[in-house]
Amino acid sequence: MITFLKDLIKQAGSICKKEQTLLRPSDVNFKNKKDLVTITDKKVEDFIIKNIRARYPSHDIFGEETGRTHFFSNYLWIIDPIDGTTSFVHQQPFYSISIAVQYQGQTICGAVFSPSLDELFYADKDSGVFLNDHSICVSKADKLINCVMATGFACLRANLPTNNLSYFNKIVPKLRDIRRYGSAAIDLCYVACGRLDGFWEMNLNIYDIAAGAFIVEQAGGTICDFKGGVNFPEQGIIATNKYLQKKLIENFK
């Protein structure tokens, strides 16, 4: 299954890379004033679903653009066709395709592909976690002042009254630096390979984080909600290593 997943996500990435250079203003629509969707989002998701159905016709699928099927299968494929659509529209490289596979509610494999950067992160519960076939692991940083972390502002796109700004202002002064890539899937994978020491965000959906969170855990990292529990992403998501988790959670009280 992981071999099929890797091939499929790279093919989807080729579509994205080609379509980005051809994107026109008329190809972009708005879910709201700040939340974009393109014809490529839909084209890529349709391509992924078509191939999954051809290979695994009885499996359920949950795609960001098309919703969920209900075949009552033990298997569920969770798809974000373009995570970081704003970057995609603005001809920036930090967007990704994210696909996770769950069996009886537990993720068993996942992949995140960044087409512009040609980086494929993937993990399988039985065979490890990799970036372009090289094994990866989370950082060993144990003090916030030595850390570079990332966050995002999906909450602001949704105009939520409770948002990430207060947490941002509290946490950033305690860090070495902060990054803002615009794709939660990429942020999570950068935690998994040690490029980032941590990531937090609120108002995400399961398709934003399913593959990336699994990749972090397989790389030795920890995933929790803002209270240290397992209700993520509904109650926020924190990704880091075992040394930093409690220190980061303290800032959400």
Short mmCIF file of C-alpha atoms in Angstrom, two decimals:
data_model
loop_
_atom_site.label_atom_id
_atom_site.label_comp_id
_atom_site.label_asym_id
_atom_site.label_seq_id
_atom_site.Cartn_x
_atom_site.Cartn_y
_atom_site.Cartn_z
CA MET A 1 0.00 0.00 0.00
CA ILE A 2 2.81 2.45 0.80
CA THR A 3 4.36 1.85 -2.64
CA PHE A 4 1.03 2.62 -4.31
CA LEU A 5 0.63 5.71 -2.11
CA LYS A 6 4.10 7.04 -2.95
CA ASP A 7 3.55 6.61 -6.69
CA LEU A 8 0.08 8.16 -6.55
CA ILE A 9 1.08 11.25 -4.58
CA LYS A 10 4.04 11.95 -6.87
CA GLN A 11 1.79 11.73 -9.91
CA ALA A 12 -0.62 14.15 -8.23
CA GLY A 13 2.34 16.43 -7.54
CA SER A 14 3.27 16.49 -11.21
CA ILE A 15 -0.22 17.76 -11.99
CA CYS A 16 0.12 20.52 -9.38
CA LYS A 17 3.52 21.61 -10.61
CA LYS A 18 2.31 21.90 -14.19
CA GLU A 19 -0.98 23.57 -13.27
CA GLN A 20 0.66 26.18 -11.04
CA THR A 21 2.53 27.73 -13.96
CA LEU A 22 -0.72 27.89 -15.99
CA LEU A 23 -2.97 29.26 -13.25
CA ARG A 24 -5.18 32.21 -14.25
CA PRO A 25 -7.26 34.54 -12.04
CA SER A 26 -10.43 32.91 -13.39
CA ASP A 27 -9.19 29.56 -12.02
CA VAL A 28 -9.37 30.83 -8.43
CA ASN A 29 -12.52 30.94 -6.30
CA PHE A 30 -13.17 31.86 -2.67
CA LYS A 31 -14.57 29.79 0.18
CA ASN A 32 -14.57 33.10 2.03
CA LYS A 33 -12.69 36.39 1.56
CA LYS A 34 -9.38 34.86 2.69
CA ASP A 35 -9.78 31.15 1.93
CA LEU A 36 -8.94 30.25 -1.67
CA VAL A 37 -9.71 27.20 -3.77
CA THR A 38 -8.61 26.56 -7.34
CA ILE A 39 -9.66 24.31 -10.18
CA THR A 40 -6.41 22.44 -9.53
CA ASP A 41 -7.53 21.49 -5.99
CA LYS A 42 -10.53 19.77 -7.52
CA LYS A 43 -8.64 18.28 -10.45
CA VAL A 44 -5.98 16.76 -8.20
CA GLU A 45 -8.50 15.37 -5.73
CA ASP A 46 -10.51 13.80 -8.55
CA PHE A 47 -7.32 12.23 -9.93
CA ILE A 48 -6.37 10.78 -6.54
CA ILE A 49 -9.86 9.43 -5.87
CA LYS A 50 -10.12 7.85 -9.31
CA ASN A 51 -6.89 5.95 -8.77
CA ILE A 52 -7.78 4.84 -5.24
CA ARG A 53 -11.14 3.55 -6.42
CA ALA A 54 -9.51 1.64 -9.26
CA ARG A 55 -7.09 -0.05 -6.84
CA TYR A 56 -9.23 -0.30 -3.69
CA PRO A 57 -12.87 0.00 -4.79
CA SER A 58 -14.38 -0.87 -1.40
CA HIS A 59 -12.34 1.63 0.63
CA ASP A 60 -13.88 4.81 2.03
CA ILE A 61 -12.44 8.18 1.00
CA PHE A 62 -12.56 11.57 2.71
CA GLY A 63 -11.40 14.43 0.50
CA GLU A 64 -11.34 18.11 1.41
CA GLU A 65 -13.24 19.13 -1.72
CA THR A 66 -15.62 16.19 -2.18
CA GLY A 67 -16.40 15.05 1.36
CA ARG A 68 -16.66 11.48 2.59
CA THR A 69 -17.96 8.28 1.06
CA HIS A 70 -19.78 5.80 3.30
CA PHE A 71 -19.05 2.26 2.16
CA PHE A 72 -18.55 1.27 5.83
CA SER A 73 -15.08 -0.01 5.03
CA ASN A 74 -12.40 -0.58 7.67
CA TYR A 75 -10.12 1.53 5.46
CA LEU A 76 -10.34 5.30 5.04
CA TRP A 77 -8.18 7.45 2.75
CA ILE A 78 -7.90 11.08 3.92
CA ILE A 79 -6.89 13.55 1.20
CA ASP A 80 -5.86 17.18 1.09
CA PRO A 81 -5.17 17.82 -2.62
CA ILE A 82 -3.36 21.13 -2.03
CA ASP A 83 -2.45 22.13 1.49
CA GLY A 84 -1.25 25.71 1.18
CA THR A 85 -3.49 26.91 -1.63
CA THR A 86 -2.57 30.54 -0.96
CA SER A 87 1.10 29.73 -1.62
CA PHE A 88 0.06 27.79 -4.71
CA VAL A 89 -1.94 30.73 -6.08
CA HIS A 90 0.86 33.21 -5.34
CA GLN A 91 3.41 31.05 -7.20
CA GLN A 92 5.28 30.15 -4.00
CA PRO A 93 6.80 26.71 -3.32
CA PHE A 94 5.37 25.93 0.13
CA TYR A 95 2.32 23.86 -0.74
CA SER A 96 1.85 20.11 -0.55
CA ILE A 97 -0.37 17.11 -1.21
CA SER A 98 -1.28 15.11 1.87
CA ILE A 99 -2.73 11.58 1.93
CA ALA A 100 -3.20 9.31 4.95
CA VAL A 101 -4.67 5.82 5.20
CA GLN A 102 -6.53 4.70 8.31
CA TYR A 103 -7.54 1.18 9.29
CA GLN A 104 -10.28 0.92 11.89
CA GLY A 105 -9.69 4.54 12.85
CA GLN A 106 -5.92 4.29 13.23
CA THR A 107 -3.48 5.71 10.68
CA ILE A 108 -1.28 3.00 9.18
CA CYS A 109 0.56 4.96 6.50
CA GLY A 110 0.80 8.49 5.18
CA ALA A 111 2.63 10.67 2.72
CA VAL A 112 3.16 14.39 2.14
CA PHE A 113 4.68 15.55 -1.14
CA SER A 114 6.01 19.04 -1.85
CA PRO A 115 6.16 19.19 -5.67
CA SER A 116 8.08 22.45 -6.06
CA LEU A 117 10.75 21.29 -3.60
CA ASP A 118 10.66 17.66 -4.82
CA GLU A 119 10.44 16.35 -1.27
CA LEU A 120 8.43 13.26 -0.40
CA PHE A 121 7.85 12.52 3.28
CA TYR A 122 6.25 9.19 4.02
CA ALA A 123 5.77 6.68 6.81
CA ASP A 124 4.41 3.19 7.25
CA LYS A 125 3.73 1.69 10.67
CA ASP A 126 5.83 -1.35 9.84
CA SER A 127 8.76 0.09 7.88
CA GLY A 128 9.76 3.49 9.30
CA VAL A 129 9.63 7.12 8.25
CA PHE A 130 11.52 8.77 5.40
CA LEU A 131 12.27 11.89 3.39
CA ASN A 132 13.12 10.89 -0.19
CA ASP A 133 14.13 7.41 1.03
CA HIS A 134 16.39 8.73 3.81
CA SER A 135 15.39 7.90 7.38
CA ILE A 136 14.41 10.92 9.51
CA CYS A 137 13.78 11.75 13.17
CA VAL A 138 12.69 14.72 15.26
CA SER A 139 15.13 17.13 16.87
CA LYS A 140 16.56 16.63 20.35
CA ALA A 141 16.22 20.26 21.44
CA ASP A 142 15.18 20.55 25.09
CA LYS A 143 15.01 24.31 25.69
CA LEU A 144 12.60 26.72 23.99
CA ILE A 145 15.28 29.38 23.55
CA ASN A 146 17.19 27.00 21.26
CA CYS A 147 14.17 26.26 19.10
CA VAL A 148 12.83 27.32 15.73
CA MET A 149 9.10 26.62 15.50
CA ALA A 150 6.26 27.26 13.10
CA THR A 151 2.61 28.14 13.34
CA GLY A 152 -0.28 29.20 11.13
CA PHE A 153 -3.39 31.31 11.14
CA ALA A 154 -6.29 29.28 9.78
CA CYS A 155 -8.24 30.88 12.62
CA LEU A 156 -7.80 34.33 11.06
CA ARG A 157 -8.89 33.09 7.62
CA ALA A 158 -12.07 31.89 9.30
CA ASN A 159 -12.48 35.19 11.22
CA LEU A 160 -12.77 33.37 14.55
CA PRO A 161 -13.12 35.61 17.62
CA THR A 162 -10.67 33.38 19.53
CA ASN A 163 -7.47 33.11 17.55
CA ASN A 164 -3.77 32.26 17.61
CA LEU A 165 -2.41 35.79 18.09
CA SER A 166 -2.36 35.68 21.88
CA TYR A 167 -0.50 32.36 21.86
CA PHE A 168 1.86 33.66 19.18
CA ASN A 169 2.75 36.73 21.23
CA LYS A 170 3.34 34.60 24.31
CA ILE A 171 5.46 31.89 22.68
CA VAL A 172 7.61 33.66 20.09
CA PRO A 173 9.70 35.73 22.56
CA LYS A 174 10.73 32.46 24.22
CA LEU A 175 12.08 30.95 20.97
CA ARG A 176 15.16 31.45 18.86
CA ASP A 177 12.93 32.20 15.87
CA ILE A 178 9.63 31.48 14.16
CA ARG A 179 8.68 30.37 10.64
CA ARG A 180 5.45 30.64 8.68
CA TYR A 181 5.28 28.27 5.71
CA GLY A 182 1.52 28.20 5.12
CA SER A 183 1.05 24.43 4.87
CA ALA A 184 0.35 22.53 8.08
CA ALA A 185 1.36 19.29 6.36
CA ILE A 186 4.79 20.72 5.52
CA ASP A 187 5.14 22.21 9.01
CA LEU A 188 4.49 18.79 10.57
CA CYS A 189 6.94 17.07 8.24
CA TYR A 190 9.60 19.66 9.07
CA VAL A 191 9.11 18.78 12.74
CA ALA A 192 9.48 15.12 11.81
CA CYS A 193 12.84 15.67 10.12
CA GLY A 194 14.20 18.15 12.68
CA ARG A 195 14.10 21.28 10.54
CA LEU A 196 11.60 22.62 13.06
CA ASP A 197 11.56 21.86 16.76
CA GLY A 198 7.82 22.37 17.10
CA PHE A 199 4.56 23.46 15.49
CA TRP A 200 1.19 24.57 16.79
CA GLU A 201 -2.02 25.75 15.17
CA MET A 202 -5.77 25.94 15.72
CA ASN A 203 -8.87 25.60 13.51
CA LEU A 204 -7.40 22.87 11.32
CA ASN A 205 -9.24 19.88 9.86
CA ILE A 206 -8.32 16.21 9.89
CA TYR A 207 -7.28 16.28 6.22
CA ASP A 208 -4.77 19.03 7.04
CA ILE A 209 -2.93 16.98 9.65
CA ALA A 210 -3.70 13.25 9.27
CA ALA A 211 -0.60 12.31 7.28
CA GLY A 212 1.74 14.86 8.85
CA ALA A 213 0.82 13.98 12.43
CA PHE A 214 1.42 10.29 11.72
CA ILE A 215 4.80 11.09 10.16
CA VAL A 216 5.79 13.08 13.26
CA GLU A 217 4.85 10.23 15.57
CA GLN A 218 6.71 7.67 13.48
CA ALA A 219 9.77 9.95 13.60
CA GLY A 220 9.75 9.86 17.40
CA GLY A 221 7.75 13.05 17.99
CA THR A 222 4.64 13.78 20.02
CA ILE A 223 1.23 15.08 18.96
CA CYS A 224 -1.40 16.48 21.30
CA ASP A 225 -4.07 19.16 21.61
CA PHE A 226 -3.55 22.45 23.48
CA LYS A 227 -4.38 20.74 26.80
CA GLY A 228 -2.02 17.81 26.24
CA GLY A 229 -4.84 15.47 25.26
CA VAL A 230 -5.78 13.62 22.08
CA ASN A 231 -8.59 15.88 20.82
CA PHE A 232 -6.61 17.24 17.90
CA PRO A 233 -7.10 19.08 15.65
CA GLU A 234 -10.50 20.07 17.11
CA GLN A 235 -8.89 21.57 20.24
CA GLY A 236 -5.72 22.72 18.53
CA ILE A 237 -2.62 20.73 17.65
CA ILE A 238 0.91 20.75 19.06
CA ALA A 239 3.73 18.77 17.44
CA THR A 240 7.19 18.58 18.96
CA ASN A 241 9.61 16.17 20.63
CA LYS A 242 9.25 14.53 24.04
CA TYR A 243 11.53 17.08 25.70
CA LEU A 244 9.58 20.16 24.62
CA GLN A 245 5.98 19.01 24.76
CA LYS A 246 5.22 20.03 28.37
CA LYS A 247 7.17 23.29 28.01
CA LEU A 248 5.12 24.29 24.97
CA ILE A 249 1.77 23.21 26.50
CA GLU A 250 2.42 25.58 29.45
CA ASN A 251 1.84 28.49 27.09
CA PHE A 252 -1.74 27.47 26.32
CA LYS A 253 -3.05 27.63 29.88
#
